[in-house]
Each structure stands twice: as structure tokens, then as C-alpha cells.
Coordinates of N, CA and C in Angstrom, one line a residue:
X170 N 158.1 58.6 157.4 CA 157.3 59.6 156.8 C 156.5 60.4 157.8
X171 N 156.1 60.0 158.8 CA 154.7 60.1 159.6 C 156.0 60.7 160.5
X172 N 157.1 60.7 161.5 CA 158.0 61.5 161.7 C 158.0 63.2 161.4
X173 N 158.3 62.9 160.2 CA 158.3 64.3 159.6 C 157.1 65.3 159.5
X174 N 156.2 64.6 159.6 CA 155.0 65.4 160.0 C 154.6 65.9 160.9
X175 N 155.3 65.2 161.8 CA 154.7 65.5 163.6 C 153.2 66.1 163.5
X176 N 152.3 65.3 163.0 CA 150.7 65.3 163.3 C 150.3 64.0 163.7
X177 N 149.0 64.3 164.7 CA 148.4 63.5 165.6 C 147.4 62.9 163.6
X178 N 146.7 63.9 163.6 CA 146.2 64.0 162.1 C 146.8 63.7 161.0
X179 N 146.3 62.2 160.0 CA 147.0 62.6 158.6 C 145.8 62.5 158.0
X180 N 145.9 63.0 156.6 CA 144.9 62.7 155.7 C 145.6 62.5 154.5
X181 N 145.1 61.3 154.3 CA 145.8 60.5 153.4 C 144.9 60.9 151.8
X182 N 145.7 61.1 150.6 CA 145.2 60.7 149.5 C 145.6 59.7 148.5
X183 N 145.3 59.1 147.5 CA 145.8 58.1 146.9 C 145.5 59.1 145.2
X184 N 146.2 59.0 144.4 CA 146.2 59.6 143.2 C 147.1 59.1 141.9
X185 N 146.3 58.8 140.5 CA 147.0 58.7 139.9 C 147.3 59.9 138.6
X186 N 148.3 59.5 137.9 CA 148.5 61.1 137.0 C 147.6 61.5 136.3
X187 N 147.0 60.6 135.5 CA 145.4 60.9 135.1 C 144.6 61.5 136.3
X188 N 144.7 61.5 137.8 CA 143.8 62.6 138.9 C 144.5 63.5 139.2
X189 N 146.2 63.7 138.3 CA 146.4 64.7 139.2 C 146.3 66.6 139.3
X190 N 145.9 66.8 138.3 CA 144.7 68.3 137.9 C 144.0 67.9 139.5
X191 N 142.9 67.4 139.6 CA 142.5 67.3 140.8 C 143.5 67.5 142.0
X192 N 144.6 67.0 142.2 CA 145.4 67.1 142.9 C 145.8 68.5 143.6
X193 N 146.8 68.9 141.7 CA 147.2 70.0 142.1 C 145.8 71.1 142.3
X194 N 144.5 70.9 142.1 CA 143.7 71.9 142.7 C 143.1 72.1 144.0
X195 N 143.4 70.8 144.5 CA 143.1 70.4 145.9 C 144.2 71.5 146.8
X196 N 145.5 70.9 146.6 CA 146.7 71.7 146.9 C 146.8 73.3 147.1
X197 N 146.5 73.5 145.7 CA 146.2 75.4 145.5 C 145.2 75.7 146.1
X198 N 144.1 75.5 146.1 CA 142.9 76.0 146.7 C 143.1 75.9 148.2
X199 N 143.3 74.7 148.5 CA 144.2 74.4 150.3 C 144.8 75.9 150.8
X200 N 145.8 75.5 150.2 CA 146.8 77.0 150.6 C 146.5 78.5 150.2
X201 N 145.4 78.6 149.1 CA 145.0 79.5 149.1 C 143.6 80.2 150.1
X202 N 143.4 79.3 151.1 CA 142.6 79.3 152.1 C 143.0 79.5 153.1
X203 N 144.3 79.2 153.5 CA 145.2 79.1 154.5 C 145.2 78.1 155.1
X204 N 144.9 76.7 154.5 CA 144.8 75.5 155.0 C 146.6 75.2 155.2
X205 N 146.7 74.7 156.5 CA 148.3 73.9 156.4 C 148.7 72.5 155.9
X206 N 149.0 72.0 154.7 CA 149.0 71.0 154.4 C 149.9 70.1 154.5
X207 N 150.9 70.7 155.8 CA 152.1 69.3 156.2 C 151.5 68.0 156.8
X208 N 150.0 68.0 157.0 CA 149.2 66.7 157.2 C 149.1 65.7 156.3
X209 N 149.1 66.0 155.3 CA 149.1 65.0 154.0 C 150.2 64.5 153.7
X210 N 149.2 63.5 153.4 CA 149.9 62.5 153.0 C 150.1 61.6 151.3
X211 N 150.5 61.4 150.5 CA 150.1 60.9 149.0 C 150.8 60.0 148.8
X212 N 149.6 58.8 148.7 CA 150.1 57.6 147.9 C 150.1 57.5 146.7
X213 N 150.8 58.1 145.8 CA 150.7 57.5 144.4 C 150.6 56.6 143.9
X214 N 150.1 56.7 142.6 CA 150.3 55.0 142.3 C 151.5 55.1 141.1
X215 N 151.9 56.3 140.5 CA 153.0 56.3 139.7 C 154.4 57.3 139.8
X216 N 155.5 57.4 138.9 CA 156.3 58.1 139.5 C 156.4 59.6 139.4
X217 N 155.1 59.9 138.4 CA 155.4 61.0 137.4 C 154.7 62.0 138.6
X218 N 153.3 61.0 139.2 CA 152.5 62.1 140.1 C 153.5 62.0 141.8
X219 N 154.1 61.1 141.9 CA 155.6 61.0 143.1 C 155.7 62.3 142.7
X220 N 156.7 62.6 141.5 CA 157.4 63.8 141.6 C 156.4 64.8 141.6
X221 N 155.5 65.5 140.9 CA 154.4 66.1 141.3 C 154.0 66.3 142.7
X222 N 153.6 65.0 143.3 CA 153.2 66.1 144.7 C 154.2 66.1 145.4
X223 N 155.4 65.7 145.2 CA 156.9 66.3 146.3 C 156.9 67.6 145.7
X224 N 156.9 68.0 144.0 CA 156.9 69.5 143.4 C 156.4 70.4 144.2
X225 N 154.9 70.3 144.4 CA 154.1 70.8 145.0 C 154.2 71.1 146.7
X226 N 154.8 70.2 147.0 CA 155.2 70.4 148.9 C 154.1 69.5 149.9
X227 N 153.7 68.4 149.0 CA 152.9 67.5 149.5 C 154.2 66.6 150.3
X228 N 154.3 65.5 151.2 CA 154.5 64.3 151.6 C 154.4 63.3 150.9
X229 N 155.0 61.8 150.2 CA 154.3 61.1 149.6 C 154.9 59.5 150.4
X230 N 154.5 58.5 149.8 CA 154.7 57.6 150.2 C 154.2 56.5 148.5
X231 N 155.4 56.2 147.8 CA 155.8 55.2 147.2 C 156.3 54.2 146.7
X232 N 155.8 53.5 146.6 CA 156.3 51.7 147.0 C 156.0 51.1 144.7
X233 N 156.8 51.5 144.6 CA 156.5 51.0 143.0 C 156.2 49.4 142.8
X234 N 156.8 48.5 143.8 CA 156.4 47.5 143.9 C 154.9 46.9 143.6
X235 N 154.2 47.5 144.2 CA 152.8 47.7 145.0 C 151.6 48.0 144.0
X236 N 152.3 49.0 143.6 CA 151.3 50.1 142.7 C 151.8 50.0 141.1
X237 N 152.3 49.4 141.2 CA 153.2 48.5 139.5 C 151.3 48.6 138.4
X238 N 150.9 47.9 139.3 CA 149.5 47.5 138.1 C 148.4 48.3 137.9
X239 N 148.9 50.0 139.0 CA 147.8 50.9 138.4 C 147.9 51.8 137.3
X240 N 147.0 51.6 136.5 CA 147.2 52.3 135.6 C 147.3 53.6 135.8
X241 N 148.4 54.8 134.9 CA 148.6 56.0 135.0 C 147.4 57.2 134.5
X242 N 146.5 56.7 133.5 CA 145.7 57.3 132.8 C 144.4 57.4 133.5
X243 N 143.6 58.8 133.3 CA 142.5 58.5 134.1 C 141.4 57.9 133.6
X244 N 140.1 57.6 134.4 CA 139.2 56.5 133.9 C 138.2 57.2 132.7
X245 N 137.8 56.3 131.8 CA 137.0 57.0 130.7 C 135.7 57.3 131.6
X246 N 134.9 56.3 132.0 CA 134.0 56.3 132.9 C 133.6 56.0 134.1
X247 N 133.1 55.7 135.1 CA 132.9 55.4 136.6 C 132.7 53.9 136.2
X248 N 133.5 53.4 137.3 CA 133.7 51.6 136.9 C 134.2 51.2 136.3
X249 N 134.9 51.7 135.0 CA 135.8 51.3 134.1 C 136.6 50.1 134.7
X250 N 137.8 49.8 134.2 CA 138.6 48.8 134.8 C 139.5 50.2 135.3
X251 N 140.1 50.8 134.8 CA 140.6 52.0 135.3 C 140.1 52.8 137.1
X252 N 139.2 52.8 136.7 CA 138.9 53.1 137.7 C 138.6 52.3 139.4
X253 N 138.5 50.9 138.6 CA 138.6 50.2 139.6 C 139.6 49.9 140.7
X254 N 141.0 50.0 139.2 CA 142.4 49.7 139.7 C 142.5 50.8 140.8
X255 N 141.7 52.2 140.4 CA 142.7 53.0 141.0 C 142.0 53.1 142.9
X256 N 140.4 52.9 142.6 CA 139.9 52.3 144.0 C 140.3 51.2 144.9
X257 N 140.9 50.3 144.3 CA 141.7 49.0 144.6 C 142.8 50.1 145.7
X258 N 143.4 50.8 144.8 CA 144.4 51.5 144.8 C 144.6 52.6 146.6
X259 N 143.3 53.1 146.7 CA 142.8 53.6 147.6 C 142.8 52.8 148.7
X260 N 142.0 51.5 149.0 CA 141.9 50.7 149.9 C 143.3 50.2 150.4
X261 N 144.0 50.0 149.6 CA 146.0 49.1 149.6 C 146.0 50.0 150.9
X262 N 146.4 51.6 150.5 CA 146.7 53.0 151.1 C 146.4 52.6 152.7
X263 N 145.1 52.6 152.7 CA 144.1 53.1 154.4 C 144.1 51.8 155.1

């Protein structure tokens, strides 16, 4: 994956489909700025936001093995178990 990027720079995100509105606004606003976003990188944690940010012209990197136990929904609140998983989820990634 890191090949195909030919950057010294990545910046990695981790996202689940319940974050991915966030995602795609990250994305749009990016490019609407003139940001180049062949630096990124996205770990998903499910398949639906995989296809999503490949849709979008993101990079991804998923391992369904891995990311099997994060939930796809976003968190009702901060700390939920939801949200925990998906912080868990972040650390795996970096």
C-alpha cells in the first residue's frame, strides 16, 4: 500500500461507518482546498466504509480479521462501549 503512495508522509485515519459523514467531509473539504490526498491512508474497521473511501479515492488498508469486533454504528455517547471499540480501533492502526 505505502508503494503506491510514494510519500515520505502518511496520515493515517481509522473510521467506522457510523464516522463516515465525517470522513467523506474530511475528503471534500480536503480537495476543495487543494489539499492532495494520495497521503492517506484508511483503516477501516468495516467493509461498507472499505468501499467508501476506495469510492472516494482514499487508500485503505483492511484486514477483516482484525477489525471483526468493531462495531459499524457510531457511538451514542463519548465512552460508550462503542466508542471505545472504535479508539481500541485507532491504536491497532498507528
Amino acid at each position: 500500500v505505502l508503494e503506491k503512495m510514494n510519500k515520505k508522509t502518511v496520515v493515517v485515519l481509522t473510521c467506522n461507518h457510523g464516522q463516515s459523514e465525517l470522513l467523506m467531509n474530511f475528503a471534500c473539504s480536503s480537495r476543495a482546498r487543494g489539499f492532495d490526498l494520495q497521503n492517506v491512508l484508511v483503516f477501516p474497521t468495516d467493509h461498507k466504509t472499505k468501499e467508501l473511501s476506495e469510492g472516494i479515492g482514499l487508500a485503505t488498508f483492511y484486514e477483516e480479521t482484525i477489525m471483526a469486533s468493531i462495531p459499524e454504528e457510531e457511538a451514542a455517547v463519548y465512552g460508550d462501549s462503542i466508542f471505545t471499540h472504535v479508539m481500541f480501533a485507532k491504536v491497532l492502526c498507528v
